[in-house]
Short mmCIF file of C-alpha atoms in Angstrom, two decimals:
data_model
loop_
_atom_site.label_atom_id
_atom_site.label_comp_id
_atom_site.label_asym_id
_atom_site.label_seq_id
_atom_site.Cartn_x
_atom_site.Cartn_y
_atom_site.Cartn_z
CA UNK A 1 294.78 -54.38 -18.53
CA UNK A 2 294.85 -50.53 -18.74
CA UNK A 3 293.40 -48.36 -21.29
CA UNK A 4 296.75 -47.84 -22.63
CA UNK A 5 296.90 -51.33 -22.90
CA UNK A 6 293.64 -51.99 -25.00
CA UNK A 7 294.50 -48.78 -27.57
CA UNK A 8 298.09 -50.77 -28.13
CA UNK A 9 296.28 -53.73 -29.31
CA UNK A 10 294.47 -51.63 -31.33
CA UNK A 11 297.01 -50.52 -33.04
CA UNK A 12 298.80 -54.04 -33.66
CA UNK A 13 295.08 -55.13 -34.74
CA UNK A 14 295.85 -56.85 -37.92
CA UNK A 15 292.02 -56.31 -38.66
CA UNK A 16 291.73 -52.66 -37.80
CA UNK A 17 290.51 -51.25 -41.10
CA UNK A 18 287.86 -53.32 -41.92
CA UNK A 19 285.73 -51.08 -39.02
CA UNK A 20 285.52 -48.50 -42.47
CA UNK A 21 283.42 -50.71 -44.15
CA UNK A 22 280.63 -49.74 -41.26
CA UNK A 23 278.41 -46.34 -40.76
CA UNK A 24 279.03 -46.52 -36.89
CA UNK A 25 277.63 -43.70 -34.49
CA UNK A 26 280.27 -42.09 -32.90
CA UNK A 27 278.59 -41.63 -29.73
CA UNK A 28 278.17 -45.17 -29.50
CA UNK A 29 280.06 -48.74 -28.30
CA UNK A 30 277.55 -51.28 -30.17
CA UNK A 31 277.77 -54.45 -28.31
CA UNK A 32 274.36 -55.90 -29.99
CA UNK A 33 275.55 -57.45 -33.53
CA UNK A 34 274.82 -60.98 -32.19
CA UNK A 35 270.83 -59.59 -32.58
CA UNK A 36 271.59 -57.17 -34.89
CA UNK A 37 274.71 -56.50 -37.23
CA UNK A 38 275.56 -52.26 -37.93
CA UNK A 39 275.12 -51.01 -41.28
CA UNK A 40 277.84 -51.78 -43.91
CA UNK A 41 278.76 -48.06 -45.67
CA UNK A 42 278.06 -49.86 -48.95
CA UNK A 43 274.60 -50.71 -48.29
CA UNK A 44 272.43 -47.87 -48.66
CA UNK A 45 274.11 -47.13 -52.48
CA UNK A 46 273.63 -50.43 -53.36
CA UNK A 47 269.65 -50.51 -52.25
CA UNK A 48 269.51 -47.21 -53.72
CA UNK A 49 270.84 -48.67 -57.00
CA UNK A 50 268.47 -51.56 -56.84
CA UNK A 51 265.80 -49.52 -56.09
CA UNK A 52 266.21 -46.59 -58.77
CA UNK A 53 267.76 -48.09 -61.48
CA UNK A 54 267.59 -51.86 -61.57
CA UNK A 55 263.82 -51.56 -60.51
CA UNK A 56 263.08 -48.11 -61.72
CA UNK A 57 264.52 -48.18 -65.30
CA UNK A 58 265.12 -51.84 -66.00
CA UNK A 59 262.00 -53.08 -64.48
CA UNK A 60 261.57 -56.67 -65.24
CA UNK A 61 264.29 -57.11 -67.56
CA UNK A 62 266.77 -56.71 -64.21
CA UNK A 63 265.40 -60.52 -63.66
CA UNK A 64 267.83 -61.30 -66.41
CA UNK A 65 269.95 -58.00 -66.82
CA UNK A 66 270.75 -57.62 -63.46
CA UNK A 67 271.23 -61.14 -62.30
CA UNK A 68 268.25 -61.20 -60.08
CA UNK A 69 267.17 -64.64 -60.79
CA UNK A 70 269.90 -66.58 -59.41
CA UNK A 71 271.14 -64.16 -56.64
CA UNK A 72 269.88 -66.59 -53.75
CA UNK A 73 272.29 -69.42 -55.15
CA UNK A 74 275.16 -66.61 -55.44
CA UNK A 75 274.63 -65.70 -52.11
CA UNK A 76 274.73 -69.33 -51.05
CA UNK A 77 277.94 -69.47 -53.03
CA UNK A 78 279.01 -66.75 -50.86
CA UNK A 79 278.20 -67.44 -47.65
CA UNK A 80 279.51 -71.21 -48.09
CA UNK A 81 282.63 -69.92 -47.58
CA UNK A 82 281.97 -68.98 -44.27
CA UNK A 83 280.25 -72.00 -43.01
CA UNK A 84 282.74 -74.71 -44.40
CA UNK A 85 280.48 -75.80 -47.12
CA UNK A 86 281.13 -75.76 -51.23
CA UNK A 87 279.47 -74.04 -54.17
CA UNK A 88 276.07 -74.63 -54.90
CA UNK A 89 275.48 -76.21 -51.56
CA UNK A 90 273.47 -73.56 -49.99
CA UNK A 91 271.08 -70.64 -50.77
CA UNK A 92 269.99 -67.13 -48.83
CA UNK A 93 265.96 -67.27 -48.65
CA UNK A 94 263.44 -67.13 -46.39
CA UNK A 95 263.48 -66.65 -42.73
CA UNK A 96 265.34 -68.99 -40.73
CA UNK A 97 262.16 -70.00 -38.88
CA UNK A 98 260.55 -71.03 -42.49
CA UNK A 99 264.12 -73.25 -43.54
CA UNK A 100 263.95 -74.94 -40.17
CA UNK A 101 260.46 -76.17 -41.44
CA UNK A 102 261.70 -77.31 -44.27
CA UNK A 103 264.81 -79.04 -43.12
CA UNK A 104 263.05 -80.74 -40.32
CA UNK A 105 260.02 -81.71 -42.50
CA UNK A 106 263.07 -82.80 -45.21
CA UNK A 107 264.86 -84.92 -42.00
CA UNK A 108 261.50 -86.89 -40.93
CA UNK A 109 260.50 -87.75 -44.65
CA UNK A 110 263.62 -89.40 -44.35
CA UNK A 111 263.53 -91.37 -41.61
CA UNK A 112 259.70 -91.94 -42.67
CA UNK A 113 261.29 -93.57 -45.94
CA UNK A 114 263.80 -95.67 -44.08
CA UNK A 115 260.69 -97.55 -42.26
CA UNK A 116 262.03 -98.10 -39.04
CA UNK A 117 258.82 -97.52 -36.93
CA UNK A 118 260.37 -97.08 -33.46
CA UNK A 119 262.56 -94.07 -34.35
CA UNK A 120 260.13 -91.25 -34.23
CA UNK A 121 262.10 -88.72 -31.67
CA UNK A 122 263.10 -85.25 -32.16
CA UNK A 123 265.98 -84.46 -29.80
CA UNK A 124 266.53 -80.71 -28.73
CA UNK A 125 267.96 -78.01 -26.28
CA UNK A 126 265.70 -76.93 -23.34
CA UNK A 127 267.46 -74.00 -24.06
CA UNK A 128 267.42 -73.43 -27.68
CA UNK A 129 265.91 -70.71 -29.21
CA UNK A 130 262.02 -70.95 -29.23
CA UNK A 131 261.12 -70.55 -32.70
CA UNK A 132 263.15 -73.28 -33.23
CA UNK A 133 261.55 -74.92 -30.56
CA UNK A 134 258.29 -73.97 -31.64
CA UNK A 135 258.54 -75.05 -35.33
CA UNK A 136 259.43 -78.85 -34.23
CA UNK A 137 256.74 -78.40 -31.60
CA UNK A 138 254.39 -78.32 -34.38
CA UNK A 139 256.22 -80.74 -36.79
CA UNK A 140 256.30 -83.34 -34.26
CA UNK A 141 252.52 -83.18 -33.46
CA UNK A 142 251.78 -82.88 -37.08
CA UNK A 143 253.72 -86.12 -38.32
CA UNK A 144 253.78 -88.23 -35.36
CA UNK A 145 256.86 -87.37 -34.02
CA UNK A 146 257.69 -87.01 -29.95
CA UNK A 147 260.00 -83.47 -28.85
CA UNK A 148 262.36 -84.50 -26.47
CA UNK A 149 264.28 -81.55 -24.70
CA UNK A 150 267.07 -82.20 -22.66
CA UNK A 151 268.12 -79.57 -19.78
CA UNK A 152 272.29 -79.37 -20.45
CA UNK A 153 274.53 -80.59 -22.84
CA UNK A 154 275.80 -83.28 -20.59
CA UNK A 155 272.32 -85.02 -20.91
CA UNK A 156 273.25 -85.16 -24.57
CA UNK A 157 274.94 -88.82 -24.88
CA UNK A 158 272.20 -91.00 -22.76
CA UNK A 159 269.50 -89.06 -24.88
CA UNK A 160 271.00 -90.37 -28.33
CA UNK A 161 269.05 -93.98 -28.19
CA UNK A 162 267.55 -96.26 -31.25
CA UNK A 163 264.79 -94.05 -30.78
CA UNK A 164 265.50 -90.62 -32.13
CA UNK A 165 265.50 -89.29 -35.49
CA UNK A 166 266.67 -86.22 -35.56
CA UNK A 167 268.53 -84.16 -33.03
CA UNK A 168 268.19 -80.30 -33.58
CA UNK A 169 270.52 -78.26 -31.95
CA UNK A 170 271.88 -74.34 -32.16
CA UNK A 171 275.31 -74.68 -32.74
CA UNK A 172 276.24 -71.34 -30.20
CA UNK A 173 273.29 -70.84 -28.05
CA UNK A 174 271.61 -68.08 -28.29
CA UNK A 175 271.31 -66.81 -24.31
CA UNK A 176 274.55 -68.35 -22.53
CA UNK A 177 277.00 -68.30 -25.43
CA UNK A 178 278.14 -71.82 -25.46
CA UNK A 179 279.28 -73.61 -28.33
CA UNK A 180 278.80 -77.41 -29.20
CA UNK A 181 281.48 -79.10 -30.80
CA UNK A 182 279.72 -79.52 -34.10
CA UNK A 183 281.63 -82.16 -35.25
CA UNK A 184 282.08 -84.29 -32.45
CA UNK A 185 277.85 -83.95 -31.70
CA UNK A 186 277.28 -85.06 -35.12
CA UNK A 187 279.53 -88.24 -35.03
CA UNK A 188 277.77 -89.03 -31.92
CA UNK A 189 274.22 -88.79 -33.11
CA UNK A 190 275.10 -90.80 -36.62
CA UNK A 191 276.62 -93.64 -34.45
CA UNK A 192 272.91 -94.30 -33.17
CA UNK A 193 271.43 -93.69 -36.75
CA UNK A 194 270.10 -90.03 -36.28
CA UNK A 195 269.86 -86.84 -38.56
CA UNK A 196 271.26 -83.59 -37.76
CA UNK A 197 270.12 -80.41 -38.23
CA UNK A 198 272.25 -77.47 -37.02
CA UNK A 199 270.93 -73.33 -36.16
CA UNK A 200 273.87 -71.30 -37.41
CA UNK A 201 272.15 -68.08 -36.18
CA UNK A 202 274.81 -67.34 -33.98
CA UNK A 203 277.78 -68.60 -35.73
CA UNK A 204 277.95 -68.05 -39.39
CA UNK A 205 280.47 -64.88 -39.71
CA UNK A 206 281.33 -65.14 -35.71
CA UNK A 207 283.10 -68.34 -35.26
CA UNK A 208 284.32 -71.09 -37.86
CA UNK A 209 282.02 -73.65 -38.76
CA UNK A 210 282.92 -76.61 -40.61
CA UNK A 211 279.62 -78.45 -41.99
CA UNK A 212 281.43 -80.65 -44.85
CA UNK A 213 284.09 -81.48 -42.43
CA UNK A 214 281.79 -82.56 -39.67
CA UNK A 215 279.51 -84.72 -41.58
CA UNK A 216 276.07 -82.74 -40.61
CA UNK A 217 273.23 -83.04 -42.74
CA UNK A 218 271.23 -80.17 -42.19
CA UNK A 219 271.55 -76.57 -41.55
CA UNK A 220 270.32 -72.80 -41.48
CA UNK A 221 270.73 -69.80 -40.09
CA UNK A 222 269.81 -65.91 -39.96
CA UNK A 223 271.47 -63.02 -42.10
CA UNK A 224 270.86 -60.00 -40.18
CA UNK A 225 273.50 -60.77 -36.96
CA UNK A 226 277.12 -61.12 -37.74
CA UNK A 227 276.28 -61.78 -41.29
CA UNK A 228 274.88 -57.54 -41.50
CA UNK A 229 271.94 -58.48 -43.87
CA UNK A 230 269.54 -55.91 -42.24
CA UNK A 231 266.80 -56.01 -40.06
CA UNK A 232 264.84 -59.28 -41.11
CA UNK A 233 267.53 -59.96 -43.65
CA UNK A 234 266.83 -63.38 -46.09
CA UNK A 235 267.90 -66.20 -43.98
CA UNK A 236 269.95 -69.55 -45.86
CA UNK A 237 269.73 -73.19 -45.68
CA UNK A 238 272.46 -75.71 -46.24
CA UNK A 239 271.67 -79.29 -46.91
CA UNK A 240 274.48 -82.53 -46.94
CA UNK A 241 274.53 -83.61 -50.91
CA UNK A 242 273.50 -86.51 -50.02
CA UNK A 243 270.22 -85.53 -49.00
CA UNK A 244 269.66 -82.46 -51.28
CA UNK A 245 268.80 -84.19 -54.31
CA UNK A 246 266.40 -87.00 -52.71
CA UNK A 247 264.09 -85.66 -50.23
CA UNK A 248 261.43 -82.86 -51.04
CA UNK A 249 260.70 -80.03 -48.55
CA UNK A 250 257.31 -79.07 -47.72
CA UNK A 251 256.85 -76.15 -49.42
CA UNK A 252 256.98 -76.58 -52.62
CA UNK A 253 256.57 -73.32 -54.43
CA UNK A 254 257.49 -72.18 -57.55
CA UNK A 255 260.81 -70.74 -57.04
CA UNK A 256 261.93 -74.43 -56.06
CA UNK A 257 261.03 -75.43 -59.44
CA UNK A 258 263.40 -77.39 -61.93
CA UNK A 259 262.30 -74.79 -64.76
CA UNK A 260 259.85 -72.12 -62.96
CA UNK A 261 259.26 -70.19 -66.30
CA UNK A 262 258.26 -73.04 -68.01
CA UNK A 263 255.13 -72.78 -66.23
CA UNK A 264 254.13 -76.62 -65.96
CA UNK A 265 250.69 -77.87 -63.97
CA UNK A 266 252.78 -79.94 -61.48
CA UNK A 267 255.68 -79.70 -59.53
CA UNK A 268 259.09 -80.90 -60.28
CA UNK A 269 261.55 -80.07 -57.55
CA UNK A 270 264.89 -78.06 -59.25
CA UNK A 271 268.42 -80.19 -58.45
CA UNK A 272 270.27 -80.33 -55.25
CA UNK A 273 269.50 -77.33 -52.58
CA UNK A 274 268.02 -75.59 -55.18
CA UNK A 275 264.38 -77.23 -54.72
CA UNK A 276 265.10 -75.72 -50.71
CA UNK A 277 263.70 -71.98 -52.75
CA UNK A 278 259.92 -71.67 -52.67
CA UNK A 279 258.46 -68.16 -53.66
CA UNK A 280 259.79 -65.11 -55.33
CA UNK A 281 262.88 -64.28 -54.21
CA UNK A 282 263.07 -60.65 -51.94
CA UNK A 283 265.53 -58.63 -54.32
CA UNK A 284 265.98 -55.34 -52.37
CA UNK A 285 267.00 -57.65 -48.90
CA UNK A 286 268.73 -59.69 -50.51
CA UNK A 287 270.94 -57.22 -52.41
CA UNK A 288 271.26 -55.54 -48.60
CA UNK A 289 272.61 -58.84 -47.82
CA UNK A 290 274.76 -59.26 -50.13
CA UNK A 291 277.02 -56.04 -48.94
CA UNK A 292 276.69 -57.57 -45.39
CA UNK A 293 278.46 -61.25 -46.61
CA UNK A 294 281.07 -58.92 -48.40
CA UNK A 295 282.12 -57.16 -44.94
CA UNK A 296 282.18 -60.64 -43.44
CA UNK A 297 284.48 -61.90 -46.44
CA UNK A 298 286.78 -58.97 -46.32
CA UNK A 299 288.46 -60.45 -43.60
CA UNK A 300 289.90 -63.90 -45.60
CA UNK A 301 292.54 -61.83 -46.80
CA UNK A 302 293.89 -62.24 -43.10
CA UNK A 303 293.05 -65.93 -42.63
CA UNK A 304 296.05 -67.79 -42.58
CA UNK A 305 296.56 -72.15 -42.49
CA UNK A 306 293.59 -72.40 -39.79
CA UNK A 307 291.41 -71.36 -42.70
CA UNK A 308 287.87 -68.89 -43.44
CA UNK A 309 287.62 -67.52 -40.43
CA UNK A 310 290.77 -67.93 -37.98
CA UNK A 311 291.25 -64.21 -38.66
CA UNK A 312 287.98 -62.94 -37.01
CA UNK A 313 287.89 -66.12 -34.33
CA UNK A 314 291.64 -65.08 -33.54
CA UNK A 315 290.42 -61.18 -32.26
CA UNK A 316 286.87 -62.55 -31.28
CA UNK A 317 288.43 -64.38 -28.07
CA UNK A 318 290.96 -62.11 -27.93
CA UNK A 319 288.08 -59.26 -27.49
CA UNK A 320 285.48 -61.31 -25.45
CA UNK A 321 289.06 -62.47 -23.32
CA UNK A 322 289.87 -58.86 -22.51
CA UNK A 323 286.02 -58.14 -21.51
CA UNK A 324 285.66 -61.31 -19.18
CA UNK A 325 289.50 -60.21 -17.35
CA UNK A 326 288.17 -56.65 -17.60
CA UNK A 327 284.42 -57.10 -15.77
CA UNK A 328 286.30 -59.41 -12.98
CA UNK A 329 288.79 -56.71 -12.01
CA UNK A 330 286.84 -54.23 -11.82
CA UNK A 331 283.61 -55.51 -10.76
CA UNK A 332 284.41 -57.66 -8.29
CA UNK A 333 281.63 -59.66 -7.01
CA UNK A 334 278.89 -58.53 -8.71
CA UNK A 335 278.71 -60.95 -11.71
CA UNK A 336 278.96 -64.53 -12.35
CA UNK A 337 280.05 -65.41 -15.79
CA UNK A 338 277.36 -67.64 -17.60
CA UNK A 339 279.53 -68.05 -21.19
CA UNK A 340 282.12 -70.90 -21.05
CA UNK A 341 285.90 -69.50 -20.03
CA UNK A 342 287.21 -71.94 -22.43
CA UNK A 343 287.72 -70.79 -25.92
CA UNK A 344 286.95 -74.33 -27.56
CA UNK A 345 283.41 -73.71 -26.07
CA UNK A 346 282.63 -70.15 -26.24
CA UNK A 347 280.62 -67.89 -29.28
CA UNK A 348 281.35 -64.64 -29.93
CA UNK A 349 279.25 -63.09 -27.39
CA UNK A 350 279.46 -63.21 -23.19
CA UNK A 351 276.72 -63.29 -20.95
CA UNK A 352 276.62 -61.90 -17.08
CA UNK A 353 274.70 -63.00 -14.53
CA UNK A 354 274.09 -60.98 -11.55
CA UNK A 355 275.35 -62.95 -8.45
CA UNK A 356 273.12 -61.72 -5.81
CA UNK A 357 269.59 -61.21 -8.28
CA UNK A 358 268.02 -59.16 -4.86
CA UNK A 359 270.89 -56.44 -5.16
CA UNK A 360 269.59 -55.18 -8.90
CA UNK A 361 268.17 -55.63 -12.08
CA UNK A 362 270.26 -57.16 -15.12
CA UNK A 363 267.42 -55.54 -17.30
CA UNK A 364 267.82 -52.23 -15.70
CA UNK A 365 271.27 -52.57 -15.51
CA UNK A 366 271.19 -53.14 -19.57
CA UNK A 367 268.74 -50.12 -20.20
CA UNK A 368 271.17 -48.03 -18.00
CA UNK A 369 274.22 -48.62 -20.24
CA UNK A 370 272.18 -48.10 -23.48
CA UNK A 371 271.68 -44.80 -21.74
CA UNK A 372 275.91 -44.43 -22.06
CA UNK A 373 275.96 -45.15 -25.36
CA UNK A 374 276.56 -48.77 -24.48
CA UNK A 375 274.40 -50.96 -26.39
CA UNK A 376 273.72 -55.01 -25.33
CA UNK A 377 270.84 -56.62 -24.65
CA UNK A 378 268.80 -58.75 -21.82
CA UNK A 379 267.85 -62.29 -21.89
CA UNK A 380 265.34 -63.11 -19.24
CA UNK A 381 266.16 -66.62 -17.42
CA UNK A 382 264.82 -69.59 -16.93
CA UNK A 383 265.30 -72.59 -14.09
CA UNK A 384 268.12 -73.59 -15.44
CA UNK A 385 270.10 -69.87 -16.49
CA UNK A 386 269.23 -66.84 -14.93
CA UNK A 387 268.68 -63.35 -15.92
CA UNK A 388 271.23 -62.41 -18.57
CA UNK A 389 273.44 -59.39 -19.93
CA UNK A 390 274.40 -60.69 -22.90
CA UNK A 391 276.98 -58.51 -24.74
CA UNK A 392 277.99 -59.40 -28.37
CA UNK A 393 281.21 -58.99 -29.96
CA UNK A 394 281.99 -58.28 -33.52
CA UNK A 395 285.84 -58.30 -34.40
CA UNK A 396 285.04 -56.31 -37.95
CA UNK A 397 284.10 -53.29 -36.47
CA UNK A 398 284.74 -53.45 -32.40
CA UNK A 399 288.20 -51.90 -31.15
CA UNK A 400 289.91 -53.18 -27.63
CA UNK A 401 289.27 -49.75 -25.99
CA UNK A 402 285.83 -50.42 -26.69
CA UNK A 403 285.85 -53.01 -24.52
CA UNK A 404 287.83 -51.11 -22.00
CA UNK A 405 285.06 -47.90 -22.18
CA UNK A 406 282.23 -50.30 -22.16
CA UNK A 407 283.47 -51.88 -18.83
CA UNK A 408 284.36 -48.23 -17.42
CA UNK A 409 280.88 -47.50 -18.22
CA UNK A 410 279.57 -50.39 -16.47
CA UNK A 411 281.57 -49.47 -13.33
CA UNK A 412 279.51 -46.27 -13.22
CA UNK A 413 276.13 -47.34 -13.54
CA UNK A 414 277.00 -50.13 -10.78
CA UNK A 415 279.13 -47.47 -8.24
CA UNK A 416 276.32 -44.62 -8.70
CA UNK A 417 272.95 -47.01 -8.83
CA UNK A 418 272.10 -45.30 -12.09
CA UNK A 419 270.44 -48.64 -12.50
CA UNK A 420 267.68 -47.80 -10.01
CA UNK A 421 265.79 -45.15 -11.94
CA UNK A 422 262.48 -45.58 -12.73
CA UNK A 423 262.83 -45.20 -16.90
CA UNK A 424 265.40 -48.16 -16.53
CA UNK A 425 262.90 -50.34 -14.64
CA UNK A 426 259.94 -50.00 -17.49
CA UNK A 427 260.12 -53.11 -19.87
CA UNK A 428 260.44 -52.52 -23.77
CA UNK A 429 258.60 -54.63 -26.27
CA UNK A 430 261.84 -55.40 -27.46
CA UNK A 431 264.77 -56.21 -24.76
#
């Protein structure tokens, strides 16, 4: 594939204008919007307008006015067309760390209910991200529950015994890439009588997600990666409608309340996801947020029979298809690649592992191509994965000779060792 190549895909990109609905710096090839989405052009008018006028001359009446009070449910309405879910099934609150409480707490009061004593096991990824990780950590010790944490995907199907309750997975994991078959996962853990809850932090607005259609029961997921939202954007939460309107979650605030203005002594959970709310509701993110889902929506117009999101799945391999052909040409030998080759079980991002660790740093390697304007990210490894480059891809707003400069830049920092200097070698707080 030759430059040439990549700017004539461009040009037959079906999705091509969409990249003006971002404020993108020129100087830059942004290969990061799996941590952190750009900034859609719309955004900073509408905050402005929240700020100045909805806040500054309508002050509380914008609660009503303004259509502030129910903006997390028409944000869930939103966003549920991304995630294969209907109207009024989800809501945008909270962070996703604080809906995983919730969902998990909602999952074990269920199980709790049904009585059966010996199923008391939380199932998860060794891999998965740690707060979610963390969160059942503490469930699990709280309410009598035991984590169990498999090490690969293929220790999946003897895990799933009598004995577990819930199994908690990330739909697209976070540091390799890979991509569970959501539907197929869920079938299998409902044949042995378990719950599933589902991390959609990297797949709502990368790759189609079906919830409805694959029978989960639980879900959430962040707003601020291919969703746009913001830095610490609200997060959402999704729950099956067969457990929305039956089982409380923990925190019960008064957000989640059936009528919170009517100002009642005790609690009486609001219908269906809506009792998933707790406290007042962040206007100025959420209204950030809001311009983010519309970038993401922009591209149904170009979905065709395969449904919401063939369009951006369609140039998402295509794009991550060019970069894995393009890093294996030209680098030859230097990287192993960690993300799945095959497009049924790859995200929207890909992830490089150095094959020879001794010969260089992937973290210097990173910092050195941030340096070119190049921006992805490093995921330090474990026993099982090692150190990562993990590059996002974003088919809204990334071209095809992207990819191609982002490789060419890549080639330099490996051919003259740029890698090696000592500012590239000095860990961030933030990697």
């Amino acid at each position: 594939m030759t430059l040439d190549d990549c700017r004539a895909l461009d040009r037959a990109d079906p999705l091509r204008d969409l990249r003006a609905q971002f404020t993108l710096p020129a100087d830059v090839i942004y290969l990061d919007g799996n941590s952190l989405g750009v900034l859609p052009a719309a955004a900073p008018a509408r905050i402005a307008a929240v700020v100045a006028e909805e806040w500054g001359q309508g002050l509380i009446r914008s609660w009503n006015s303004a259509s502030w009070f129910d903006l997390p449910q028409r944000l869930g309405d939103k966003l549920a067309r991304l995630i294969g879910a209907a109207p009024g099934e989800a809501v945008c609150t909270d962070s996703t760390s604080i809906n995983l409480y919730k969902v998990l707490f909602a999952a074990m009061s269920q199980v709790l209910e049904y009585g059966d004593e010996a199923r008391r096991t939380v199932v998860s990824e060794r891999s998965n991200f740690p707060t979610d990780l963390y969160i059942a950590e503490s469930l699990c010790r709280e309410r009598g529950f035991t984590l169990r944490l498999i090490d690969s995907v293929d220790a999946l199907p003897a895990a799933l015994t009598s004995e577990v309750a819930v199994l908690m997975l990330t739909h697209v994991n976070y540091r390799t890439g890979a991509m569970h078959d959501m539907k197929a996962v869920t079938a299998a853990a409902h044949a042995v009588g378990a719950l599933t809850v589902w991390d959609l932090a990297h797949s709502a607005g990368a790759v189609p997600v079906a919830l409805n259609d694959s029978d989960a029961d639980y879900a959430i997921g962040c707003g601020y990666k291919y969703l746009n939202g913001g830095p610490g954007a609200p997060a959402f939460v999704w729950v099956h409608t067969r457990h929305a309107g039956r089982f409380e979650q923990p925190l019960s605030g008064w957000w989640g309340h059936a009528a919170p203005f009517e100002f009642t002594p005790h609690y009486r959970p609001a219908p269906g996801v809506g009792r998933y709310l707790c406290g007042t509701q962040p206007i100025v993110s959420l209204s950030a947020l809001e311009c983010g889902l519309d970038t993401v929506l922009a591209a149904e117009a170009f979905d065709g029979e395969a449904g919401a999101m063939s369009a951006l799945r369609s140039k998402s391999l295509a794009l991550t298809d060019a970069f894995i052909a393009l890093v294996e040409a030209r680098c030859p030998g230097r990287f192993t690649l960690v993300t799945p080759r095959a497009h049924a079980q790859r995200g929207s991002q890909v992830c490089l592992a150095l094959q020879d660790a001794s010969s260089a740093s992937a973290y210097a390697i990173v910092q050195a191509l941030i340096a070119h304007g190049v921006i992805g990210d490093f995921r330090a490894g474990d026993a099982q994965v090692p150190d990562i480059l993990r590059f996002g891809f974003t088919p809204l707003y990334l071209r095809f000779e992207d990819v191609w400069q982002s490789v060419e830049h890549l080639v330099q920092v490996l051919e003259q060792d740029e890698w090696q200097r000592p500012e590239f070698n000095q860990k961030n707080a933030v990697t």
